[in-house]
Tab-separated table of C-alpha atoms in Angstrom:
chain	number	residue	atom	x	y	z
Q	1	UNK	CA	0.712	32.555	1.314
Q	2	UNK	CA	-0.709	28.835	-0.019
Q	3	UNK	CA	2.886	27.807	-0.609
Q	4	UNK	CA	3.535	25.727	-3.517
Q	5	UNK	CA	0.557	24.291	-4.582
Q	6	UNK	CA	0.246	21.136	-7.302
Q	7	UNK	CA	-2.617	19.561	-8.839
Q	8	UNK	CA	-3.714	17.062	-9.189
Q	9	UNK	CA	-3.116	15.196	-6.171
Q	10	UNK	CA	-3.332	11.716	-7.119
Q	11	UNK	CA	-3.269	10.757	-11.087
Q	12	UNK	CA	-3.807	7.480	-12.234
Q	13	UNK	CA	-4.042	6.682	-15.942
Q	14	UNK	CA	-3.342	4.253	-18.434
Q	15	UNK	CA	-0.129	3.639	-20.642
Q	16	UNK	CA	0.076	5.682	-23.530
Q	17	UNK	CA	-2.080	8.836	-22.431
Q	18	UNK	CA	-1.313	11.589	-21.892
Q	19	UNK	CA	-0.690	13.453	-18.667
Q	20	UNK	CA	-0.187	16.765	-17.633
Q	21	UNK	CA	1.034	17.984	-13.828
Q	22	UNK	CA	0.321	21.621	-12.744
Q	23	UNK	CA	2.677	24.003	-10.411
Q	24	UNK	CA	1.664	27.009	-9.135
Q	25	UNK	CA	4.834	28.560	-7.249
Q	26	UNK	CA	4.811	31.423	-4.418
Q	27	UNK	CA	4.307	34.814	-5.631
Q	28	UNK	CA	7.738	36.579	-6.076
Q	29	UNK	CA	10.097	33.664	-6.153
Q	30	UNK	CA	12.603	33.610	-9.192
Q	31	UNK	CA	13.252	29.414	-9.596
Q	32	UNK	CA	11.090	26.847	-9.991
Q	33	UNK	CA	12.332	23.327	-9.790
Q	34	UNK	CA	10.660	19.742	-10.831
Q	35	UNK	CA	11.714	16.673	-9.392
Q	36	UNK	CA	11.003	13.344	-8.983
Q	37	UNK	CA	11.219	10.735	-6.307
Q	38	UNK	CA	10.876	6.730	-6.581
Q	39	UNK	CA	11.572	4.240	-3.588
Q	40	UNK	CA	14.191	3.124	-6.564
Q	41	UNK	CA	16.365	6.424	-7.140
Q	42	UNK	CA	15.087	8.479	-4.423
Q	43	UNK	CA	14.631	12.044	-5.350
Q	44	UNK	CA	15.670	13.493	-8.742
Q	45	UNK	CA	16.023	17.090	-10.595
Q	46	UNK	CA	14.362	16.702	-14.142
Q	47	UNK	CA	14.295	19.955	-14.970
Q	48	UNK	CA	14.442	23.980	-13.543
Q	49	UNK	CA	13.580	27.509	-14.815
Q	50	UNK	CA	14.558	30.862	-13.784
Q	51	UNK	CA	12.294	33.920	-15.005
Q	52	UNK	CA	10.193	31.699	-16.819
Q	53	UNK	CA	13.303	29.960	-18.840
Q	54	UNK	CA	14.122	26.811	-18.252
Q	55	UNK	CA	17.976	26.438	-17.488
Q	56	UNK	CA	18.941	22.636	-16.972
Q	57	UNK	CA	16.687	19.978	-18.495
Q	58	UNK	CA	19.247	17.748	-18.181
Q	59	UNK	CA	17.568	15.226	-15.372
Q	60	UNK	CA	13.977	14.681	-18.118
Q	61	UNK	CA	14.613	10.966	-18.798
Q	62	UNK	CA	13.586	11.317	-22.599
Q	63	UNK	CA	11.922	12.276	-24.927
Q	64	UNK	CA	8.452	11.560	-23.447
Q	65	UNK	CA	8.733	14.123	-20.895
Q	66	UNK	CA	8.193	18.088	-21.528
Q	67	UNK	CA	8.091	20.978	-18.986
Q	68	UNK	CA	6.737	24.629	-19.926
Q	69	UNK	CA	6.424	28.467	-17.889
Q	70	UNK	CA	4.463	30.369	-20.026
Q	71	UNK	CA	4.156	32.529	-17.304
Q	72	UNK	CA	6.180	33.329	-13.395
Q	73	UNK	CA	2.298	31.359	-11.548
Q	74	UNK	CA	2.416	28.522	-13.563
Q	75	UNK	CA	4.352	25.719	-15.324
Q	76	UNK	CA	3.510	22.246	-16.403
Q	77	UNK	CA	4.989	18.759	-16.507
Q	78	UNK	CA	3.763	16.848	-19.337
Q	79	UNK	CA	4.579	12.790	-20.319
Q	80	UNK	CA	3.550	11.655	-23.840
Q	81	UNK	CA	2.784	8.793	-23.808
Q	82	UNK	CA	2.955	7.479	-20.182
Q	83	UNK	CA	4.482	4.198	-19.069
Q	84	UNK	CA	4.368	2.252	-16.199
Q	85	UNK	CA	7.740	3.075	-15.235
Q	86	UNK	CA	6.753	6.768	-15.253
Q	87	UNK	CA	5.445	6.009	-11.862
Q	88	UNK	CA	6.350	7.650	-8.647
Q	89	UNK	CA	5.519	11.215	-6.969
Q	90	UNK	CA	6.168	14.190	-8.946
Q	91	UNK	CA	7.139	17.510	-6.665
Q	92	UNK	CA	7.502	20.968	-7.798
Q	93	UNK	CA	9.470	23.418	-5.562
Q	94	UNK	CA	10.254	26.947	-5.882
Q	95	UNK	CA	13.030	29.471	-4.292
Q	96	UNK	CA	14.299	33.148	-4.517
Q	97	UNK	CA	17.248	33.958	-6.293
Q	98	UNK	CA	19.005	34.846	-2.826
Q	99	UNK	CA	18.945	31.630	-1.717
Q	100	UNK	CA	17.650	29.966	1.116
Q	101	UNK	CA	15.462	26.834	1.296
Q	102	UNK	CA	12.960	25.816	-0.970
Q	103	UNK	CA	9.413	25.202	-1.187
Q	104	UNK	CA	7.890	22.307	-2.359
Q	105	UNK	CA	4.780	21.446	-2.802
Q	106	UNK	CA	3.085	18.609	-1.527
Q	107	UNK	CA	3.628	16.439	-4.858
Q	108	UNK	CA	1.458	14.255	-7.068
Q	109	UNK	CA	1.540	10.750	-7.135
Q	110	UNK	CA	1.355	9.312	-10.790
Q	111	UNK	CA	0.526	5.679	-11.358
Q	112	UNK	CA	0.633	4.464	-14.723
Q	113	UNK	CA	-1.106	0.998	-15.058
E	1	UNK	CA	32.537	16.597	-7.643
E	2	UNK	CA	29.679	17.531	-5.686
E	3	UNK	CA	27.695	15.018	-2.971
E	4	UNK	CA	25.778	14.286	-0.153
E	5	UNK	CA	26.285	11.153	1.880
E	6	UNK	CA	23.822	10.214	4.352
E	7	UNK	CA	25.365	7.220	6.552
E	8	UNK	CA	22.628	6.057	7.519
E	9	UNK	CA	19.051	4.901	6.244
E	10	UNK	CA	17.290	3.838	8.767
E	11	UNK	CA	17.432	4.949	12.188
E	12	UNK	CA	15.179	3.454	15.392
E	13	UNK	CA	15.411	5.239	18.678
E	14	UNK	CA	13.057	5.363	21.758
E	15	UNK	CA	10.362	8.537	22.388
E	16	UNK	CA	12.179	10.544	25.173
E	17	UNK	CA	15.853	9.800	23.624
E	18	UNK	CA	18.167	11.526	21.537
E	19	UNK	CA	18.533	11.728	17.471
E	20	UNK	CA	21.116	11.905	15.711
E	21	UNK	CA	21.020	11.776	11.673
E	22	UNK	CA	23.999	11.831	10.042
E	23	UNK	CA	25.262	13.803	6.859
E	24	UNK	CA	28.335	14.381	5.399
E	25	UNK	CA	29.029	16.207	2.020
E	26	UNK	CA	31.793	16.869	-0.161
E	27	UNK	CA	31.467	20.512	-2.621
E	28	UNK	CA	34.354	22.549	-3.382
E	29	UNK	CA	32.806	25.540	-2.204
E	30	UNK	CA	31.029	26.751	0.790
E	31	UNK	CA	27.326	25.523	0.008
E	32	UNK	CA	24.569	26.277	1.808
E	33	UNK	CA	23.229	23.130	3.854
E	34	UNK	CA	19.452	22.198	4.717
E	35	UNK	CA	18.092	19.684	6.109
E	36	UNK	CA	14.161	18.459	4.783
E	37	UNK	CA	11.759	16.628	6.673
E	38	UNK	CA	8.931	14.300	4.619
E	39	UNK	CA	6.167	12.564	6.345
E	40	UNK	CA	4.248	9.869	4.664
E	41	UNK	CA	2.292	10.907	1.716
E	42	UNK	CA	3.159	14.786	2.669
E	43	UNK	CA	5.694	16.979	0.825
E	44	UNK	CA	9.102	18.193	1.616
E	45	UNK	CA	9.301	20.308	4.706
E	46	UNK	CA	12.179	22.917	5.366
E	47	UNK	CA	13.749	22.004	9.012
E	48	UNK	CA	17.125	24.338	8.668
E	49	UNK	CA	19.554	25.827	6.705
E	50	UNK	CA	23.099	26.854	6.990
E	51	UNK	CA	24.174	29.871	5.015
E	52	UNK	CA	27.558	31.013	6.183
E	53	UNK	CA	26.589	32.431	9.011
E	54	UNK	CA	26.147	30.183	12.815
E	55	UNK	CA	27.357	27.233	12.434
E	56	UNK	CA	24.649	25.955	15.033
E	57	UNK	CA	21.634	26.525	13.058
E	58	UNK	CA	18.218	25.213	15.488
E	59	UNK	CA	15.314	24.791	13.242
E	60	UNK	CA	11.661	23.871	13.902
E	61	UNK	CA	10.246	21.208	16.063
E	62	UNK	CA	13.261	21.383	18.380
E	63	UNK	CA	16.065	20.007	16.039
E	64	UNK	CA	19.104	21.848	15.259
E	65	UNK	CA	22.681	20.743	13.080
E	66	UNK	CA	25.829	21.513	13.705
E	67	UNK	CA	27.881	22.913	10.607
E	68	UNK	CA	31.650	21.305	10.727
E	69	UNK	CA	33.978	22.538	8.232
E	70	UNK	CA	37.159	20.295	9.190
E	71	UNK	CA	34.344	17.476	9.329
E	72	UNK	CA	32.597	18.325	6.389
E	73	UNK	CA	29.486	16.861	8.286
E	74	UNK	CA	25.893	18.801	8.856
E	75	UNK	CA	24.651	16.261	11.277
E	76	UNK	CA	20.832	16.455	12.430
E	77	UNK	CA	20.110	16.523	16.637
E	78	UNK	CA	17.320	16.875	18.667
E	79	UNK	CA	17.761	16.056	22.560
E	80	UNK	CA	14.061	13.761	22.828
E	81	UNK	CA	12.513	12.149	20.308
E	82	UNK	CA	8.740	12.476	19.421
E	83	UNK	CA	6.203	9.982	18.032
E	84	UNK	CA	5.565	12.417	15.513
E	85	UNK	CA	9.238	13.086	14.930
E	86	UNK	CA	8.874	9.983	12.279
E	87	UNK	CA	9.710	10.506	8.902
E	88	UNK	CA	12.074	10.508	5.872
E	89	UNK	CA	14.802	13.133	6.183
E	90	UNK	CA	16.762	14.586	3.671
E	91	UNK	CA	20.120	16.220	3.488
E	92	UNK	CA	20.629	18.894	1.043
E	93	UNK	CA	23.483	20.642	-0.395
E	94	UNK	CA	22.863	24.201	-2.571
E	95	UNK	CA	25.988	24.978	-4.875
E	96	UNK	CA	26.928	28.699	-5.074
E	97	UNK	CA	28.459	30.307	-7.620
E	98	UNK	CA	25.531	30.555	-9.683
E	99	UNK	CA	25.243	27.170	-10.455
E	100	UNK	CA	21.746	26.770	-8.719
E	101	UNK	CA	21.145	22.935	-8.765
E	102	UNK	CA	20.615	21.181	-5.641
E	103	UNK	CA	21.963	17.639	-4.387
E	104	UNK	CA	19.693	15.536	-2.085
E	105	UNK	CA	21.061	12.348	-0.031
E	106	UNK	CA	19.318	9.405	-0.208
E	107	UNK	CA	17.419	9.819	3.078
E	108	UNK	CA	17.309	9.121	6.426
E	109	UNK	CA	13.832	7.065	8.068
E	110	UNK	CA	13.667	7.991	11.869
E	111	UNK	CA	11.742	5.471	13.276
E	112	UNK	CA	10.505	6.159	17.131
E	113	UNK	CA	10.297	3.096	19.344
E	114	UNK	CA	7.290	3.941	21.989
């Protein structure tokens, strides 16, 4: 199995564009979790689905910030419009309903200039 | 309320000597503990977990925790420290009861002294 796997890497971009982060979780697992970690407030839950439904969005700071499944292999994190404070590295994880650890994968690192 | 406290964030020890991370957490029902490792610009890695069952849960890379109830502690061990033992480690509390949100501490850095 690839594990978690996230794309892009590395995303640098202006303020006020737009940009999207990708999440492809393992095959078979039922939850898939965003989160967010800055040197500031360490690591953060913004938002988690289960079967493609998104459960708690409680933790997306505003407005700006939107998360989609269309579909159990994929799920996106998008900001509209990006700030600076938007920056820091962006991880998606996923698990099986019958608990255990998680999987995350190896994050992408969003600077907003 | 649930939390995860993890006393301290920065630790320095010598290769060869022991570790010890410390974590203590407060949930009104029996979670399920891990303990993450994250090495610089890498993702989170899965050390352990405790899930109700040994309380003396070893994990990979020759670290293991001890699961105290009376204590309410999870504490992180490994006898000798490696160079590549250094990294950000995270303490991790999974609620039960359907409420699937985790809690992460604040993190632990493990520096190793050659």
């Amino acid at each position: 199995d690839a594990g978690v796997i996230q794309s892009p890497r590395h995303e640098v971009t202006e303020m006020g564009q737009e940009v999207t982060l990708r999440c492809k979780p393992i095959s078979g697992h039922d939850y898939l979790f965003w989160y967010r970690q800055t040197m500031m407030r360490g690591l953060e839950l913004l938002i988690y689905f289960n079967n493609n439904v998104p459960i708690d969005d409680s933790g997306m700071p505003e407005d700006r910030f939107s998360a989609k499944m269309p579909n159990a292999s994929f799920s996106t994190l998008k900001i509209q419009p990006s700030e600076p404070r938007d920056s820091a590295v962006y991880f998606c994880a996923s698990s099986l309903l019958a608990g255990g650890g998680y999987t995350f994968g190896s994050g992408t690192r969003l600077t907003v200039v | 309320a649930q939390s995860v406290t993890q006393l301290d964030s920065h630790v320095s020890v010598s290769e060869g000597t022991p570790v010890l991370l410390r974590c203590n957490y407060s949930s009104s029902y029996s979670p399920s503990l891990f303990w993450y490792v994250q090495h610089p610009n890498k993702g989170l890695q899965l050390l352990l977990k405790y899930t109700s069952a040994a309380t003396l849960v070893k994990g990979i890379n020759g670290f293991e925790a001890e699961f105290k109830k009376s204590e309410t502690s999870f504490h992180l061990t490994k006898p000798s420290a490696h160079m590549s033992d250094a990294a950000e480690y995270f303490c991790v509390v999974r609620l039960p009861m359907g409420d699937d949100k985790i809690i992460f501490g604040k993190g632990t850095r493990l520096h190793i002294l050659p």
